[in-house]
mmCIF file of C-alpha atoms in Angstrom:
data_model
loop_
_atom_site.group_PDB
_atom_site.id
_atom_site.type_symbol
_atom_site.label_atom_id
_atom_site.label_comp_id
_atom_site.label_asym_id
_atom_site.label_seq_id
_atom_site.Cartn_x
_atom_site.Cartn_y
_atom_site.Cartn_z
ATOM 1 C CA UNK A 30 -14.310 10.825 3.877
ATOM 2 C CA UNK A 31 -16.185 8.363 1.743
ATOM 3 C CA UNK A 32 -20.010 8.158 1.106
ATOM 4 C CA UNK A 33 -20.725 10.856 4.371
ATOM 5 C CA UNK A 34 -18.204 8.808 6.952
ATOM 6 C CA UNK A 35 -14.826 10.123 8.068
ATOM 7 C CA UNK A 36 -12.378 7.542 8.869
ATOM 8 C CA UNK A 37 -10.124 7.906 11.968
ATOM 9 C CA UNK A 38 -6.864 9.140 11.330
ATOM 10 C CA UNK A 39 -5.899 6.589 13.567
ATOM 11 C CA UNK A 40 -6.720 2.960 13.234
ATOM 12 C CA UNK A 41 -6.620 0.447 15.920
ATOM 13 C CA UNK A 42 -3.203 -2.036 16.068
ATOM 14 C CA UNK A 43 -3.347 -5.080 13.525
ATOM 15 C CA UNK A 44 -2.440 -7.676 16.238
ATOM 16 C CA UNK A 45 -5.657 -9.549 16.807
ATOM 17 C CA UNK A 46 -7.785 -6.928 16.535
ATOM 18 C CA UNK A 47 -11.196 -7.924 14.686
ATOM 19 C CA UNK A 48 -12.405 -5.905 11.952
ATOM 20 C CA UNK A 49 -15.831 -4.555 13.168
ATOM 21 C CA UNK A 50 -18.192 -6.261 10.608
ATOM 22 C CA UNK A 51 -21.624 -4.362 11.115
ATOM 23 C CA UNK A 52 -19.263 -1.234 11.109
ATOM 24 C CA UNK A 53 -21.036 1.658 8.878
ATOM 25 C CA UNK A 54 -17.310 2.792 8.212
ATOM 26 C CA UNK A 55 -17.271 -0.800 6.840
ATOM 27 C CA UNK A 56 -20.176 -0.494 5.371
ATOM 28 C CA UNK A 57 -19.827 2.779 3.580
ATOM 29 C CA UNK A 58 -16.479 1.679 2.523
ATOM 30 C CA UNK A 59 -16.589 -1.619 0.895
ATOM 31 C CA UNK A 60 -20.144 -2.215 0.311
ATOM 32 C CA UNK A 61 -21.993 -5.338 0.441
ATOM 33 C CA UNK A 62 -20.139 -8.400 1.206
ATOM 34 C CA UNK A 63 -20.265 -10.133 -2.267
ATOM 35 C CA UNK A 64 -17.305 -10.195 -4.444
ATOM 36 C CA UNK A 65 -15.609 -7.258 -6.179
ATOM 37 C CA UNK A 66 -16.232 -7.169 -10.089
ATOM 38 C CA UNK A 67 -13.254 -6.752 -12.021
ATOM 39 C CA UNK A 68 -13.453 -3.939 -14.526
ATOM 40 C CA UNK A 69 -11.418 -3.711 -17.930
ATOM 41 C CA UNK A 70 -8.155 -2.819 -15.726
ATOM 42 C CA UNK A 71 -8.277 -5.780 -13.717
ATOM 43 C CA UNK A 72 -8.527 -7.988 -16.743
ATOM 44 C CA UNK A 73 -6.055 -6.392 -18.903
ATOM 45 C CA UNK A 74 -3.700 -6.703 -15.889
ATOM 46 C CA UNK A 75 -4.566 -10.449 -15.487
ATOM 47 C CA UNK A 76 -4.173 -10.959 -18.771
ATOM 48 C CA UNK A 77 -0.510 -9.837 -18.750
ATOM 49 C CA UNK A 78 0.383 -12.297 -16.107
ATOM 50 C CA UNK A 79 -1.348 -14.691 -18.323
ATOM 51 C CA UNK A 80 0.466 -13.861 -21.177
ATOM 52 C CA UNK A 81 3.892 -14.915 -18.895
ATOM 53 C CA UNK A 82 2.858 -18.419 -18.146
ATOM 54 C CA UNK A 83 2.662 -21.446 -20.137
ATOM 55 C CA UNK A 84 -1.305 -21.896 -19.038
ATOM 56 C CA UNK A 85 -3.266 -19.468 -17.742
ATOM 57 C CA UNK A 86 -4.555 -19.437 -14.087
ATOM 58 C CA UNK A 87 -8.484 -19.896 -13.397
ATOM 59 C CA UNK A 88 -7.843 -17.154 -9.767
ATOM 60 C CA UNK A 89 -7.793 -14.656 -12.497
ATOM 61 C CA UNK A 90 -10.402 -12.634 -13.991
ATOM 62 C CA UNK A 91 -10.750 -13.486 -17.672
ATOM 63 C CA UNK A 92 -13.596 -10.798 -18.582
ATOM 64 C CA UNK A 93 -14.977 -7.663 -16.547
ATOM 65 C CA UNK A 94 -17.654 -8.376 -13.964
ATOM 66 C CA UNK A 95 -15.847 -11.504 -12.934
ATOM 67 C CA UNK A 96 -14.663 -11.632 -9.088
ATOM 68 C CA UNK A 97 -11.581 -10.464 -7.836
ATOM 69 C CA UNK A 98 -10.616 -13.250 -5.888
ATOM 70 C CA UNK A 99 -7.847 -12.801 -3.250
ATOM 71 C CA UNK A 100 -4.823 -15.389 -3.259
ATOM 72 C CA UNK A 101 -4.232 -17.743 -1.279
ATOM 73 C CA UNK A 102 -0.691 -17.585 0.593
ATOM 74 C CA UNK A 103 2.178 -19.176 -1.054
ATOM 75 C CA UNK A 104 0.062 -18.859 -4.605
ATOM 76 C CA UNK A 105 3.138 -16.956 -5.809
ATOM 77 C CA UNK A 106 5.521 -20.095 -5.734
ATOM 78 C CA UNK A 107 2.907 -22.113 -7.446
ATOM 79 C CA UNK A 108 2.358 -19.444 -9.944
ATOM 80 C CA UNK A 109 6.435 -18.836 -10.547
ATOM 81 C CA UNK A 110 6.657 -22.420 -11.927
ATOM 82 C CA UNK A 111 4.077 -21.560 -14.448
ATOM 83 C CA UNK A 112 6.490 -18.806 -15.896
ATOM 84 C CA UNK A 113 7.432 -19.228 -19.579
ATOM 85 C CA UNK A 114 11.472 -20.120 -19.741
ATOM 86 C CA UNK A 115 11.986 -16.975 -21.580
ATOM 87 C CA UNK A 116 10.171 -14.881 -19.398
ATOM 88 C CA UNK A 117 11.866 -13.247 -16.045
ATOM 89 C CA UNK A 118 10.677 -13.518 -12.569
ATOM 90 C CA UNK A 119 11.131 -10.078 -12.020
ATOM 91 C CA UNK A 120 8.811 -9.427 -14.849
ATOM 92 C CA UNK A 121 6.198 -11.789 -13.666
ATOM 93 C CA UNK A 122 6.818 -10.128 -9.834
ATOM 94 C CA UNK A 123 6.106 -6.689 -11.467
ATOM 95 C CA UNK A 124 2.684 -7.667 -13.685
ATOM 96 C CA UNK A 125 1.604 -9.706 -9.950
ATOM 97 C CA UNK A 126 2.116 -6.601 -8.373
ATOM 98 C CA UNK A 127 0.593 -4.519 -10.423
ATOM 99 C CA UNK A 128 -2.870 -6.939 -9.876
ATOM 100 C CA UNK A 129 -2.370 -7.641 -6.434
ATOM 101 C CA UNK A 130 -1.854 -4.068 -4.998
ATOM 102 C CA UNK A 131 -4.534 -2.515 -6.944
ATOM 103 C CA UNK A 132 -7.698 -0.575 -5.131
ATOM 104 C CA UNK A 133 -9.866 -3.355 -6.192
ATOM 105 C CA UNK A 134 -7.777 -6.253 -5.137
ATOM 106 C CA UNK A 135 -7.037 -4.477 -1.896
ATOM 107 C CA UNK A 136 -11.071 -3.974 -1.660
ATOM 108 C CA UNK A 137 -11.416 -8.152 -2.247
ATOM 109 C CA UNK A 138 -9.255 -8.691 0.704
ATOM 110 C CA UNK A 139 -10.974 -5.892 3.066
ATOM 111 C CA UNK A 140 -14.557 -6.899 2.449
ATOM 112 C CA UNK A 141 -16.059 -8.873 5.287
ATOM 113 C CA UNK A 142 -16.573 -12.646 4.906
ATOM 114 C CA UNK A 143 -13.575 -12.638 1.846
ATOM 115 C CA UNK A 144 -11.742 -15.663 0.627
ATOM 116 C CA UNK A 145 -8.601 -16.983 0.041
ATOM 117 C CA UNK A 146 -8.287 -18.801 -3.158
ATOM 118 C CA UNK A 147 -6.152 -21.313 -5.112
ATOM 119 C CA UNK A 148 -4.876 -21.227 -8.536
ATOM 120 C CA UNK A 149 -7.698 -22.541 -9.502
ATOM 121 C CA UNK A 150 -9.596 -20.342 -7.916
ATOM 122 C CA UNK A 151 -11.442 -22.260 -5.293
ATOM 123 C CA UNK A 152 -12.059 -21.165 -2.079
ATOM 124 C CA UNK A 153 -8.848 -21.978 0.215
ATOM 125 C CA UNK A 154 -9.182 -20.094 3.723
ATOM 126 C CA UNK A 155 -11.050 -17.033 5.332
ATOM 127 C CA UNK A 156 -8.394 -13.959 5.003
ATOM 128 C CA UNK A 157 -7.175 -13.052 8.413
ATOM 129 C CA UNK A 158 -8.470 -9.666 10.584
ATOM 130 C CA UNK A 159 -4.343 -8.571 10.344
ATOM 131 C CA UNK A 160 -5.033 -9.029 6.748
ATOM 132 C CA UNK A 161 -8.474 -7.658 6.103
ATOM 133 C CA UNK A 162 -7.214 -4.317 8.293
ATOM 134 C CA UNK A 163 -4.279 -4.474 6.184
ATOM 135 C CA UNK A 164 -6.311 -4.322 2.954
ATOM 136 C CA UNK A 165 -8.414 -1.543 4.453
ATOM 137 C CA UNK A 166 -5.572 0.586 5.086
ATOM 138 C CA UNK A 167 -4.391 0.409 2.140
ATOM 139 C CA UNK A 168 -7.869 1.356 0.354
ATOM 140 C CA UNK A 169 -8.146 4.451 2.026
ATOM 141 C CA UNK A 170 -4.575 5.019 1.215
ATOM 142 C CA UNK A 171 -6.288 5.232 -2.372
ATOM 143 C CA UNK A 172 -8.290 7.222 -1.242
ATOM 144 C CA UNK A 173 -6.739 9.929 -0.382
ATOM 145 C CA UNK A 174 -4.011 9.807 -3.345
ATOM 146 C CA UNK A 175 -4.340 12.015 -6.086
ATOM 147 C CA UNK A 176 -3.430 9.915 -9.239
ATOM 148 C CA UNK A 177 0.132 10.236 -8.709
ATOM 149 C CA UNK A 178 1.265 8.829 -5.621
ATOM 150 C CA UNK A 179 0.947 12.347 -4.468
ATOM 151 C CA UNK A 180 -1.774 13.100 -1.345
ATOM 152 C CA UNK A 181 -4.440 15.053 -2.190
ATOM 153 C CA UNK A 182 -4.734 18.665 -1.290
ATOM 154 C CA UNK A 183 -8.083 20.327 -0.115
ATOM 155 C CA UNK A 184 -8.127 23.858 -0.835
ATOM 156 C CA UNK A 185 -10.212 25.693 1.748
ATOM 157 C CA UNK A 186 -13.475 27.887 -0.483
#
């Protein structure tokens, strides 16, 4: 439950299905439609990818209050060239993954109306409804964790 509205247990199939955009679940959920601030986690994570390549990347936030902007597909091949010769894939994969599968990130991608963007961080594509329900699984998956990948349990009183 978030902000007085249950979500379904179960939500409808990702193929084709359309995200209902005046939806108060939607609403409730996610907010307005602008873009998600980043916050001092988001840019201390973006910063460590930073730190990997030899330039930074303008998609990323650089101070909090800055959008979260979603990536564009196939930004991680662009961004993999960037990666400093002494520096490992896997530990670029692992600071990217970190970022990208974050509750705020995911939140970018479910809001109605997102973005894709380049590494540049200009606007690319509209993010798909398979995505956007994607993303908004995975929120509520946040939701309902306790902190440490553990579900949280409601004790009846």
């Amino acid at each position: 439950m978030l902000d007085g509205v249950s979500w379904p247990r179960e939500l409808p199939d990702d193929q084709g299905c359309p995200l209902p955009q005046n939806s108060p679940i939607i609403k409730s959920l996610l907010g307005s439609s602008g873009p998600v601030e980043a916050r001092e986690r988001e840019v201390a994570k973006a910063k460590a990818i930073n730190a990997l390549l030899i330039r930074p990347i303008g998609i990323l936030p650089a101070k909090p209050g800055d959008p979260i902007r979603p990536f564009a597909l196939g930004l991680w091949a662009e961004t993999r060239v960037l990666l400093k010769p002494e520096i490992s894939v896997s530990t670029l994969r692992k600071a990217t993954g970190a970022y990208v599968h974050c509750r705020t990130y995911q939140m970018a991608v479910a809001r109605p109306g997102s973005i894709r963007h380049d590494i540049k961080g200009k606007p690319v594509e509209p993010i798909s409804d398979a995505d956007r329900l994607d993303a908004r699984k995975k929120y509520e998956n946040f939701r309902t964790r306790d902190g440490s990948g553990r579900r949280k349990v409601r004790h009846a009183g």
